[in-house]
GROMACS .gro file of C-alpha atoms in nm:
model
  439
    1UNK     CA    1  -0.003  -0.009  -0.005
    2UNK     CA    2   0.282   0.226   0.075
    3UNK     CA    3   0.414   0.184  -0.270
    4UNK     CA    4   0.101   0.313  -0.422
    5UNK     CA    5   0.126   0.651  -0.262
    6UNK     CA    6   0.278   0.929  -0.463
    7UNK     CA    7   0.591   1.088  -0.345
    8UNK     CA    8   0.521   1.375  -0.102
    9UNK     CA    9   0.163   1.276  -0.036
   10UNK     CA   10   0.063   1.275   0.327
   11UNK     CA   11  -0.212   1.032   0.407
   12UNK     CA   12  -0.465   1.136   0.674
   13UNK     CA   13  -0.700   0.879   0.820
   14UNK     CA   14  -1.075   0.970   0.783
   15UNK     CA   15  -1.048   1.292   0.601
   16UNK     CA   16  -1.326   1.383   0.345
   17UNK     CA   17  -1.274   1.434  -0.006
   18UNK     CA   18  -1.481   1.769  -0.016
   19UNK     CA   19  -1.647   1.988   0.241
   20UNK     CA   20  -2.032   2.072   0.210
   21UNK     CA   21  -2.158   2.438   0.243
   22UNK     CA   22  -2.515   2.615   0.246
   23UNK     CA   23  -2.732   2.397   0.470
   24UNK     CA   24  -2.747   2.649   0.754
   25UNK     CA   25  -2.839   2.928   0.511
   26UNK     CA   26  -3.122   2.713   0.360
   27UNK     CA   27  -3.280   2.653   0.700
   28UNK     CA   28  -3.257   3.024   0.782
   29UNK     CA   29  -3.426   3.128   0.458
   30UNK     CA   30  -3.704   2.871   0.520
   31UNK     CA   31  -3.758   3.008   0.863
   32UNK     CA   32  -3.779   3.371   0.728
   33UNK     CA   33  -4.017   3.266   0.454
   34UNK     CA   34  -4.242   3.093   0.703
   35UNK     CA   35  -4.228   3.409   0.924
   36UNK     CA   36  -4.304   3.639   0.635
   37UNK     CA   37  -4.594   3.413   0.522
   38UNK     CA   38  -4.742   3.436   0.881
   39UNK     CA   39  -4.694   3.800   0.885
   40UNK     CA   40  -4.855   3.846   0.538
   41UNK     CA   41  -5.145   3.628   0.636
   42UNK     CA   42  -5.200   3.819   0.962
   43UNK     CA   43  -5.183   4.143   0.780
   44UNK     CA   44  -5.421   4.026   0.520
   45UNK     CA   45  -5.654   3.912   0.790
   46UNK     CA   46  -5.651   4.261   0.957
   47UNK     CA   47  -5.705   4.412   0.614
   48UNK     CA   48  -6.025   4.213   0.560
   49UNK     CA   49  -6.145   4.291   0.923
   50UNK     CA   50  -6.083   4.660   0.869
   51UNK     CA   51  -6.262   4.657   0.540
   52UNK     CA   52  -6.570   4.490   0.692
   53UNK     CA   53  -6.551   4.738   0.994
   54UNK     CA   54  -6.536   5.036   0.745
   55UNK     CA   55  -6.813   4.898   0.538
   56UNK     CA   56  -7.039   4.843   0.843
   57UNK     CA   57  -6.949   5.184   0.971
   58UNK     CA   58  -7.034   5.339   0.639
   59UNK     CA   59  -7.371   5.173   0.610
   60UNK     CA   60  -7.456   5.248   0.981
   61UNK     CA   61  -7.376   5.620   0.922
   62UNK     CA   62  -7.559   5.633   0.594
   63UNK     CA   63  -7.867   5.481   0.758
   64UNK     CA   64  -7.848   5.718   1.060
   65UNK     CA   65  -7.812   6.016   0.833
   66UNK     CA   66  -8.116   5.888   0.638
   67UNK     CA   67  -8.310   5.863   0.949
   68UNK     CA   68  -8.200   6.215   1.050
   69UNK     CA   69  -8.314   6.340   0.697
   70UNK     CA   70  -8.647   6.174   0.774
   71UNK     CA   71  -8.693   6.361   1.089
   72UNK     CA   72  -8.615   6.692   0.931
   73UNK     CA   73  -8.837   6.617   0.633
   74UNK     CA   74  -9.127   6.512   0.851
   75UNK     CA   75  -9.097   6.819   1.067
   76UNK     CA   76  -9.101   7.041   0.771
   77UNK     CA   77  -9.400   6.866   0.616
   78UNK     CA   78  -9.604   6.913   0.935
   79UNK     CA   79  -9.591   7.293   0.877
   80UNK     CA   80  -9.676   7.256   0.513
   81UNK     CA   81  -9.990   7.284   0.304
   82UNK     CA   82 -10.202   7.029   0.106
   83UNK     CA   83 -10.016   6.757  -0.070
   84UNK     CA   84 -10.090   6.471  -0.292
   85UNK     CA   85 -10.008   6.085  -0.261
   86UNK     CA   86  -9.650   6.149  -0.371
   87UNK     CA   87  -9.607   6.422  -0.106
   88UNK     CA   88  -9.602   6.703  -0.358
   89UNK     CA   89  -9.783   7.037  -0.300
   90UNK     CA   90 -10.123   7.065  -0.447
   91UNK     CA   91 -10.179   7.373  -0.668
   92UNK     CA   92 -10.569   7.354  -0.713
   93UNK     CA   93 -10.740   7.544  -0.408
   94UNK     CA   94 -11.054   7.337  -0.463
   95UNK     CA   95 -10.872   7.012  -0.407
   96UNK     CA   96 -10.977   6.796  -0.114
   97UNK     CA   97 -10.639   6.656  -0.066
   98UNK     CA   98 -10.542   6.680   0.304
   99UNK     CA   99 -10.216   6.819   0.435
  100UNK     CA  100  -9.942   6.623   0.579
  101UNK     CA  101 -10.050   6.684   0.940
  102UNK     CA  102 -10.427   6.606   0.842
  103UNK     CA  103 -10.300   6.268   0.689
  104UNK     CA  104 -10.124   6.145   0.991
  105UNK     CA  105 -10.244   6.342   1.303
  106UNK     CA  106 -10.583   6.407   1.463
  107UNK     CA  107 -10.558   6.735   1.672
  108UNK     CA  108 -10.848   6.767   1.923
  109UNK     CA  109 -10.988   7.111   1.921
  110UNK     CA  110 -11.119   7.098   2.255
  111UNK     CA  111 -10.807   6.996   2.457
  112UNK     CA  112 -10.529   7.018   2.204
  113UNK     CA  113 -10.430   6.630   2.241
  114UNK     CA  114 -10.281   6.464   1.944
  115UNK     CA  115 -10.347   6.124   1.827
  116UNK     CA  116 -10.171   5.942   1.537
  117UNK     CA  117 -10.415   5.823   1.260
  118UNK     CA  118 -10.391   5.443   1.163
  119UNK     CA  119 -10.512   5.219   0.890
  120UNK     CA  120 -10.842   5.032   0.903
  121UNK     CA  121 -10.656   4.736   1.043
  122UNK     CA  122 -10.498   4.955   1.324
  123UNK     CA  123 -10.154   4.969   1.179
  124UNK     CA  124  -9.967   5.300   1.195
  125UNK     CA  125  -9.974   5.516   0.874
  126UNK     CA  126  -9.616   5.547   0.742
  127UNK     CA  127  -9.503   5.812   0.492
  128UNK     CA  128  -9.168   5.709   0.328
  129UNK     CA  129  -8.901   5.830   0.074
  130UNK     CA  130  -8.616   5.654  -0.110
  131UNK     CA  131  -8.326   5.818  -0.308
  132UNK     CA  132  -8.320   5.640  -0.660
  133UNK     CA  133  -7.971   5.782  -0.745
  134UNK     CA  134  -8.104   6.115  -0.894
  135UNK     CA  135  -8.379   6.232  -0.662
  136UNK     CA  136  -8.585   6.151  -0.361
  137UNK     CA  137  -8.922   5.975  -0.434
  138UNK     CA  138  -9.188   5.974  -0.157
  139UNK     CA  139  -9.523   5.830  -0.083
  140UNK     CA  140  -9.762   5.980   0.160
  141UNK     CA  141 -10.049   5.724   0.191
  142UNK     CA  142 -10.380   5.792   0.378
  143UNK     CA  143 -10.444   5.417   0.390
  144UNK     CA  144 -10.217   5.115   0.370
  145UNK     CA  145  -9.853   5.086   0.315
  146UNK     CA  146  -9.634   5.343   0.120
  147UNK     CA  147  -9.610   5.270  -0.260
  148UNK     CA  148  -9.250   5.280  -0.331
  149UNK     CA  149  -9.064   5.087  -0.599
  150UNK     CA  150  -8.709   4.945  -0.514
  151UNK     CA  151  -8.455   5.127  -0.736
  152UNK     CA  152  -8.262   4.906  -0.983
  153UNK     CA  153  -7.893   4.843  -0.950
  154UNK     CA  154  -7.655   4.732  -0.678
  155UNK     CA  155  -7.572   5.084  -0.558
  156UNK     CA  156  -7.666   5.206  -0.208
  157UNK     CA  157  -8.022   5.379  -0.214
  158UNK     CA  158  -8.080   5.526   0.123
  159UNK     CA  159  -8.453   5.525   0.243
  160UNK     CA  160  -8.653   5.617   0.538
  161UNK     CA  161  -9.002   5.582   0.682
  162UNK     CA  162  -9.171   5.776   0.953
  163UNK     CA  163  -9.422   5.679   1.207
  164UNK     CA  164  -9.619   5.901   1.473
  165UNK     CA  165  -9.720   5.796   1.810
  166UNK     CA  166  -9.944   5.999   2.045
  167UNK     CA  167  -9.868   5.830   2.366
  168UNK     CA  168 -10.134   5.896   2.655
  169UNK     CA  169  -9.846   6.023   2.877
  170UNK     CA  170  -9.759   6.306   2.657
  171UNK     CA  171  -9.892   6.660   2.719
  172UNK     CA  172 -10.135   6.824   2.483
  173UNK     CA  173 -10.005   6.944   2.155
  174UNK     CA  174  -9.700   6.698   2.168
  175UNK     CA  175  -9.664   6.380   1.947
  176UNK     CA  176  -9.362   6.150   1.926
  177UNK     CA  177  -9.214   6.109   1.563
  178UNK     CA  178  -9.000   5.799   1.484
  179UNK     CA  179  -8.765   5.784   1.159
  180UNK     CA  180  -8.630   5.452   1.050
  181UNK     CA  181  -8.351   5.485   0.804
  182UNK     CA  182  -8.178   5.229   0.586
  183UNK     CA  183  -7.922   5.187   0.304
  184UNK     CA  184  -8.150   5.000   0.073
  185UNK     CA  185  -8.530   4.979   0.027
  186UNK     CA  186  -8.669   4.642   0.120
  187UNK     CA  187  -8.905   4.515  -0.134
  188UNK     CA  188  -9.157   4.393   0.126
  189UNK     CA  189  -9.131   4.686   0.369
  190UNK     CA  190  -8.943   5.023   0.370
  191UNK     CA  191  -8.664   4.969   0.608
  192UNK     CA  192  -8.791   4.641   0.728
  193UNK     CA  193  -8.763   4.561   1.112
  194UNK     CA  194  -8.561   4.243   1.026
  195UNK     CA  195  -8.369   4.309   0.706
  196UNK     CA  196  -8.203   4.011   0.555
  197UNK     CA  197  -7.977   4.201   0.312
  198UNK     CA  198  -7.734   4.291   0.589
  199UNK     CA  199  -7.748   4.670   0.506
  200UNK     CA  200  -7.748   4.933   0.766
  201UNK     CA  201  -8.053   5.039   0.966
  202UNK     CA  202  -8.098   5.308   1.224
  203UNK     CA  203  -8.387   5.435   1.428
  204UNK     CA  204  -8.422   5.794   1.558
  205UNK     CA  205  -8.712   5.933   1.767
  206UNK     CA  206  -8.791   6.287   1.873
  207UNK     CA  207  -9.080   6.462   2.050
  208UNK     CA  208  -9.243   6.747   1.833
  209UNK     CA  209  -9.490   7.005   1.972
  210UNK     CA  210  -9.735   7.254   1.799
  211UNK     CA  211  -9.624   7.610   1.853
  212UNK     CA  212  -9.969   7.765   1.872
  213UNK     CA  213 -10.037   8.035   1.610
  214UNK     CA  214 -10.261   8.223   1.882
  215UNK     CA  215 -10.121   8.165   2.234
  216UNK     CA  216 -10.383   8.410   2.405
  217UNK     CA  217 -10.694   8.481   2.221
  218UNK     CA  218 -10.865   8.823   2.270
  219UNK     CA  219 -11.129   8.858   2.516
  220UNK     CA  220 -11.359   9.083   2.301
  221UNK     CA  221 -11.490   9.100   1.953
  222UNK     CA  222 -11.281   9.416   1.881
  223UNK     CA  223 -10.950   9.496   2.057
  224UNK     CA  224 -10.785   9.836   2.005
  225UNK     CA  225 -10.512   9.971   2.240
  226UNK     CA  226 -10.589  10.317   2.120
  227UNK     CA  227 -10.242  10.468   2.083
  228UNK     CA  228 -10.131  10.712   1.946
  229UNK     CA  229 -10.486  10.836   1.891
  230UNK     CA  230 -10.822  10.704   2.006
  231UNK     CA  231 -11.004  10.470   1.776
  232UNK     CA  232 -11.264  10.630   1.557
  233UNK     CA  233 -11.556  10.408   1.474
  234UNK     CA  234 -11.770  10.681   1.320
  235UNK     CA  235 -12.145  10.673   1.349
  236UNK     CA  236 -12.302  10.334   1.261
  237UNK     CA  237 -11.984  10.192   1.101
  238UNK     CA  238 -11.915   9.927   1.364
  239UNK     CA  239 -12.138   9.652   1.491
  240UNK     CA  240 -11.983   9.444   1.757
  241UNK     CA  241 -12.149   9.132   1.889
  242UNK     CA  242 -12.047   8.898   2.177
  243UNK     CA  243 -12.323   8.673   2.308
  244UNK     CA  244 -12.077   8.439   2.478
  245UNK     CA  245 -12.138   8.431   2.844
  246UNK     CA  246 -11.823   8.232   2.920
  247UNK     CA  247 -11.611   8.490   2.738
  248UNK     CA  248 -11.771   8.758   2.932
  249UNK     CA  249 -11.986   8.910   2.654
  250UNK     CA  250 -11.709   9.174   2.588
  251UNK     CA  251 -11.770   9.351   2.260
  252UNK     CA  252 -11.505   9.630   2.266
  253UNK     CA  253 -11.177   9.613   2.459
  254UNK     CA  254 -10.999   9.941   2.424
  255UNK     CA  255 -10.727  10.136   2.595
  256UNK     CA  256 -10.901  10.467   2.556
  257UNK     CA  257 -11.256  10.538   2.487
  258UNK     CA  258 -11.340  10.537   2.123
  259UNK     CA  259 -11.469  10.823   1.913
  260UNK     CA  260 -11.797  10.748   1.740
  261UNK     CA  261 -12.092  10.533   1.824
  262UNK     CA  262 -12.085  10.158   1.791
  263UNK     CA  263 -12.370   9.922   1.780
  264UNK     CA  264 -12.320   9.663   2.056
  265UNK     CA  265 -12.500   9.349   2.130
  266UNK     CA  266 -12.392   9.127   2.412
  267UNK     CA  267 -12.525   8.851   2.641
  268UNK     CA  268 -12.896   8.864   2.671
  269UNK     CA  269 -13.004   9.042   2.979
  270UNK     CA  270 -12.683   9.238   3.011
  271UNK     CA  271 -12.658   9.625   2.941
  272UNK     CA  272 -12.497   9.669   2.600
  273UNK     CA  273 -12.305   9.973   2.714
  274UNK     CA  274 -12.132   9.770   2.986
  275UNK     CA  275 -11.992   9.511   2.732
  276UNK     CA  276 -11.756   9.781   2.617
  277UNK     CA  277 -11.439   9.773   2.852
  278UNK     CA  278 -11.205  10.053   2.870
  279UNK     CA  279 -10.894   9.901   2.996
  280UNK     CA  280 -10.587  10.129   3.069
  281UNK     CA  281 -10.351   9.839   3.084
  282UNK     CA  282 -10.397   9.805   2.686
  283UNK     CA  283 -10.229  10.150   2.640
  284UNK     CA  284  -9.875  10.033   2.720
  285UNK     CA  285  -9.938   9.724   2.516
  286UNK     CA  286  -9.986   9.934   2.207
  287UNK     CA  287  -9.619  10.034   2.206
  288UNK     CA  288  -9.311   9.819   2.131
  289UNK     CA  289  -9.531   9.533   1.986
  290UNK     CA  290  -9.627   9.415   2.336
  291UNK     CA  291  -9.993   9.349   2.243
  292UNK     CA  292  -9.864   9.139   1.943
  293UNK     CA  293  -9.637   8.952   2.167
  294UNK     CA  294  -9.902   8.894   2.431
  295UNK     CA  295 -10.145   8.741   2.176
  296UNK     CA  296  -9.909   8.533   1.960
  297UNK     CA  297  -9.638   8.449   2.221
  298UNK     CA  298  -9.341   8.572   2.013
  299UNK     CA  299  -9.171   8.870   1.842
  300UNK     CA  300  -9.317   9.017   1.525
  301UNK     CA  301  -9.010   8.916   1.310
  302UNK     CA  302  -9.016   8.560   1.449
  303UNK     CA  303  -9.384   8.512   1.383
  304UNK     CA  304  -9.346   8.602   1.025
  305UNK     CA  305  -9.026   8.380   0.981
  306UNK     CA  306  -9.169   8.060   1.133
  307UNK     CA  307  -9.240   7.772   0.886
  308UNK     CA  308  -9.619   7.776   0.961
  309UNK     CA  309  -9.651   8.134   0.837
  310UNK     CA  310  -9.709   8.208   0.467
  311UNK     CA  311  -9.590   8.559   0.364
  312UNK     CA  312  -9.779   8.720   0.082
  313UNK     CA  313  -9.603   9.012  -0.094
  314UNK     CA  314  -9.860   9.291  -0.119
  315UNK     CA  315  -9.656   9.600  -0.165
  316UNK     CA  316  -9.874   9.679  -0.476
  317UNK     CA  317 -10.188   9.566  -0.292
  318UNK     CA  318 -10.351   9.233  -0.290
  319UNK     CA  319 -10.707   9.099  -0.365
  320UNK     CA  320 -10.907   8.858  -0.153
  321UNK     CA  321 -10.900   8.577  -0.417
  322UNK     CA  322 -10.532   8.510  -0.377
  323UNK     CA  323 -10.560   8.515   0.000
  324UNK     CA  324 -10.863   8.292  -0.006
  325UNK     CA  325 -10.678   8.029  -0.219
  326UNK     CA  326 -10.380   8.052   0.022
  327UNK     CA  327 -10.614   7.981   0.326
  328UNK     CA  328 -10.756   7.683   0.148
  329UNK     CA  329 -10.444   7.536   0.028
  330UNK     CA  330 -10.278   7.568   0.382
  331UNK     CA  331 -10.510   7.451   0.652
  332UNK     CA  332 -10.353   7.509   1.000
  333UNK     CA  333 -10.124   7.779   0.879
  334UNK     CA  334 -10.123   8.158   0.912
  335UNK     CA  335 -10.117   8.417   0.629
  336UNK     CA  336  -9.918   8.730   0.675
  337UNK     CA  337 -10.006   9.015   0.426
  338UNK     CA  338  -9.714   9.233   0.370
  339UNK     CA  339  -9.894   9.531   0.229
  340UNK     CA  340 -10.248   9.639   0.194
  341UNK     CA  341 -10.547   9.397   0.157
  342UNK     CA  342 -10.871   9.461  -0.015
  343UNK     CA  343 -11.146   9.208   0.049
  344UNK     CA  344 -11.299   9.261  -0.288
  345UNK     CA  345 -11.482   8.922  -0.339
  346UNK     CA  346 -11.823   8.791  -0.172
  347UNK     CA  347 -11.657   8.436  -0.151
  348UNK     CA  348 -11.589   8.399   0.221
  349UNK     CA  349 -11.232   8.347   0.348
  350UNK     CA  350 -11.217   8.058   0.608
  351UNK     CA  351 -11.481   7.847   0.757
  352UNK     CA  352 -11.580   7.741   1.111
  353UNK     CA  353 -11.399   7.405   1.066
  354UNK     CA  354 -11.094   7.573   0.892
  355UNK     CA  355 -11.074   7.927   1.025
  356UNK     CA  356 -10.829   8.181   0.874
  357UNK     CA  357 -10.570   8.384   1.084
  358UNK     CA  358 -10.480   8.689   0.886
  359UNK     CA  359 -10.205   8.938   0.998
  360UNK     CA  360 -10.249   9.245   0.770
  361UNK     CA  361  -9.921   9.462   0.776
  362UNK     CA  362 -10.093   9.758   0.606
  363UNK     CA  363 -10.444   9.886   0.550
  364UNK     CA  364 -10.730   9.665   0.545
  365UNK     CA  365 -11.028   9.750   0.324
  366UNK     CA  366 -11.353   9.571   0.208
  367UNK     CA  367 -11.470   9.698  -0.136
  368UNK     CA  368 -11.722   9.413  -0.170
  369UNK     CA  369 -12.041   9.463   0.018
  370UNK     CA  370 -12.065   9.096   0.093
  371UNK     CA  371 -11.693   9.041   0.214
  372UNK     CA  372 -11.685   8.785   0.483
  373UNK     CA  373 -11.398   8.631   0.696
  374UNK     CA  374 -11.423   8.349   0.953
  375UNK     CA  375 -11.135   8.359   1.183
  376UNK     CA  376 -10.916   8.644   1.321
  377UNK     CA  377 -10.775   8.949   1.159
  378UNK     CA  378 -10.489   9.138   1.319
  379UNK     CA  379 -10.409   9.469   1.146
  380UNK     CA  380 -10.109   9.691   1.181
  381UNK     CA  381 -10.269   9.959   0.961
  382UNK     CA  382 -10.459  10.229   1.153
  383UNK     CA  383 -10.740  10.253   0.896
  384UNK     CA  384 -11.000   9.998   0.787
  385UNK     CA  385 -11.184  10.160   0.503
  386UNK     CA  386 -11.501   9.983   0.443
  387UNK     CA  387 -11.705  10.114   0.149
  388UNK     CA  388 -11.897   9.803   0.148
  389UNK     CA  389 -11.969   9.584   0.442
  390UNK     CA  390 -11.730   9.340   0.617
  391UNK     CA  391 -11.857   9.058   0.829
  392UNK     CA  392 -11.598   8.888   1.045
  393UNK     CA  393 -11.687   8.590   1.280
  394UNK     CA  394 -11.408   8.549   1.519
  395UNK     CA  395 -11.232   8.866   1.638
  396UNK     CA  396 -11.060   9.190   1.509
  397UNK     CA  397 -10.747   9.329   1.679
  398UNK     CA  398 -10.572   9.651   1.591
  399UNK     CA  399 -10.200   9.688   1.660
  400UNK     CA  400 -10.229  10.040   1.768
  401UNK     CA  401 -10.546  10.238   1.669
  402UNK     CA  402 -10.822  10.191   1.417
  403UNK     CA  403 -11.025  10.425   1.204
  404UNK     CA  404 -11.336  10.306   1.022
  405UNK     CA  405 -11.390  10.488   0.686
  406UNK     CA  406 -11.725  10.362   0.597
  407UNK     CA  407 -11.982  10.410   0.457
  408UNK     CA  408 -12.051  10.035   0.496
  409UNK     CA  409 -12.086   9.870   0.841
  410UNK     CA  410 -11.817   9.651   0.978
  411UNK     CA  411 -11.969   9.358   1.172
  412UNK     CA  412 -11.756   9.163   1.412
  413UNK     CA  413 -11.903   8.865   1.586
  414UNK     CA  414 -11.709   8.711   1.858
  415UNK     CA  415 -11.666   8.334   1.824
  416UNK     CA  416 -11.487   8.151   2.095
  417UNK     CA  417 -11.493   7.818   1.921
  418UNK     CA  418 -11.328   7.967   1.618
  419UNK     CA  419 -11.059   8.131   1.839
  420UNK     CA  420 -11.009   7.809   2.032
  421UNK     CA  421 -10.965   7.621   1.700
  422UNK     CA  422 -10.701   7.863   1.593
  423UNK     CA  423 -10.522   7.832   1.925
  424UNK     CA  424 -10.512   7.463   1.937
  425UNK     CA  425 -10.485   7.347   1.574
  426UNK     CA  426 -10.298   7.623   1.401
  427UNK     CA  427  -9.912   7.708   1.417
  428UNK     CA  428  -9.586   7.540   1.334
  429UNK     CA  429  -9.437   7.208   1.468
  430UNK     CA  430  -9.116   7.234   1.637
  431UNK     CA  431  -8.877   6.990   1.789
  432UNK     CA  432  -8.891   6.949   2.186
  433UNK     CA  433  -8.543   7.034   2.322
  434UNK     CA  434  -8.376   6.730   2.464
  435UNK     CA  435  -8.609   6.485   2.320
  436UNK     CA  436  -8.385   6.330   2.050
  437UNK     CA  437  -8.309   5.956   2.091
  438UNK     CA  438  -8.133   5.692   1.883
  439UNK     CA  439  -8.189   5.407   2.136
   0.00000   0.00000   0.00000
């Protein structure tokens, strides 16, 4: 064996022919890949989770905003006029379509309590709206469920439905309004109680109250503070009637003694002269709008700006036909005449069941001998020129003083029921502070 060795070669027992390299590196790389795979999987899992949370938050927020929009829409509609089945305003004054509040609320004109109207089966009536991608479409049924078709497409189409509840524990003039909002319109029910689509749904409730159009009705048929000048009724130009014993039979309620002779009719058996009350406390009310604030419960500017008031621009003068139509189209609302008003038609304005509340910021005249108004007239102008004859059933109030120009006779018949109906059923609906709930 020794002979086979080459010269100079040193033999080593057990020495390998070649060393192996890279095994440890391979193990480390595999471990790193495993760790990176775990990190990537965990990150991807968090990403999916965040996406679901974001989507749920988006749908929940959209549903809540839809419910909030429903509350604001319903509150505005309660102070609007007559509408059709699609909740759009009616233009025909002869239309028998009810207003939004008449469709869903029953206001008692004796105690002011409010009840929610229901279907024949006793289910609550529910107006509803849906956004179809371009505009809101609404349904205001008077019987049965709202008629809304589900918008086509997979996009989100927010919707809401409203429901009123006149709980026995609520005070008079207050009703609960509930809005249910959702991100898609259910085919069977608008914002169904148990939606199977997984879309967002939110419920918001609030108490709304009727801000009375006439907080304190006048006590007499004609009320005049008499400042800065005494009221001048002329001779035979005013006929004041108050046969209501509960109201005290007051025909004239003035701050100072009027000039001229008025024909007075009061409670049978009572002296007519004693039905004219000269009240010195009215004199200071004739300044700084205090009488207006006392009767209506708010400032002059605020009263004209509230949603229940319709302001008619009469700078160039207005005829009675347009005012009559406004009263017919807007039951439960007040009409503010910004200028002079001429009652130049025989067709009456207002009825005992739907009286009119007219605030005339100008001069009131009646050029038609058969002009008639049922309700209350509050006039800022100091002159009521009546060349014909005006018959007013309710009450007449002058802001400061009043001068009758004649030659026709102005007849004012005090009607406590009409004034009570104005107090309890006319006005603007407002949100009760602190009543908002989303649970």
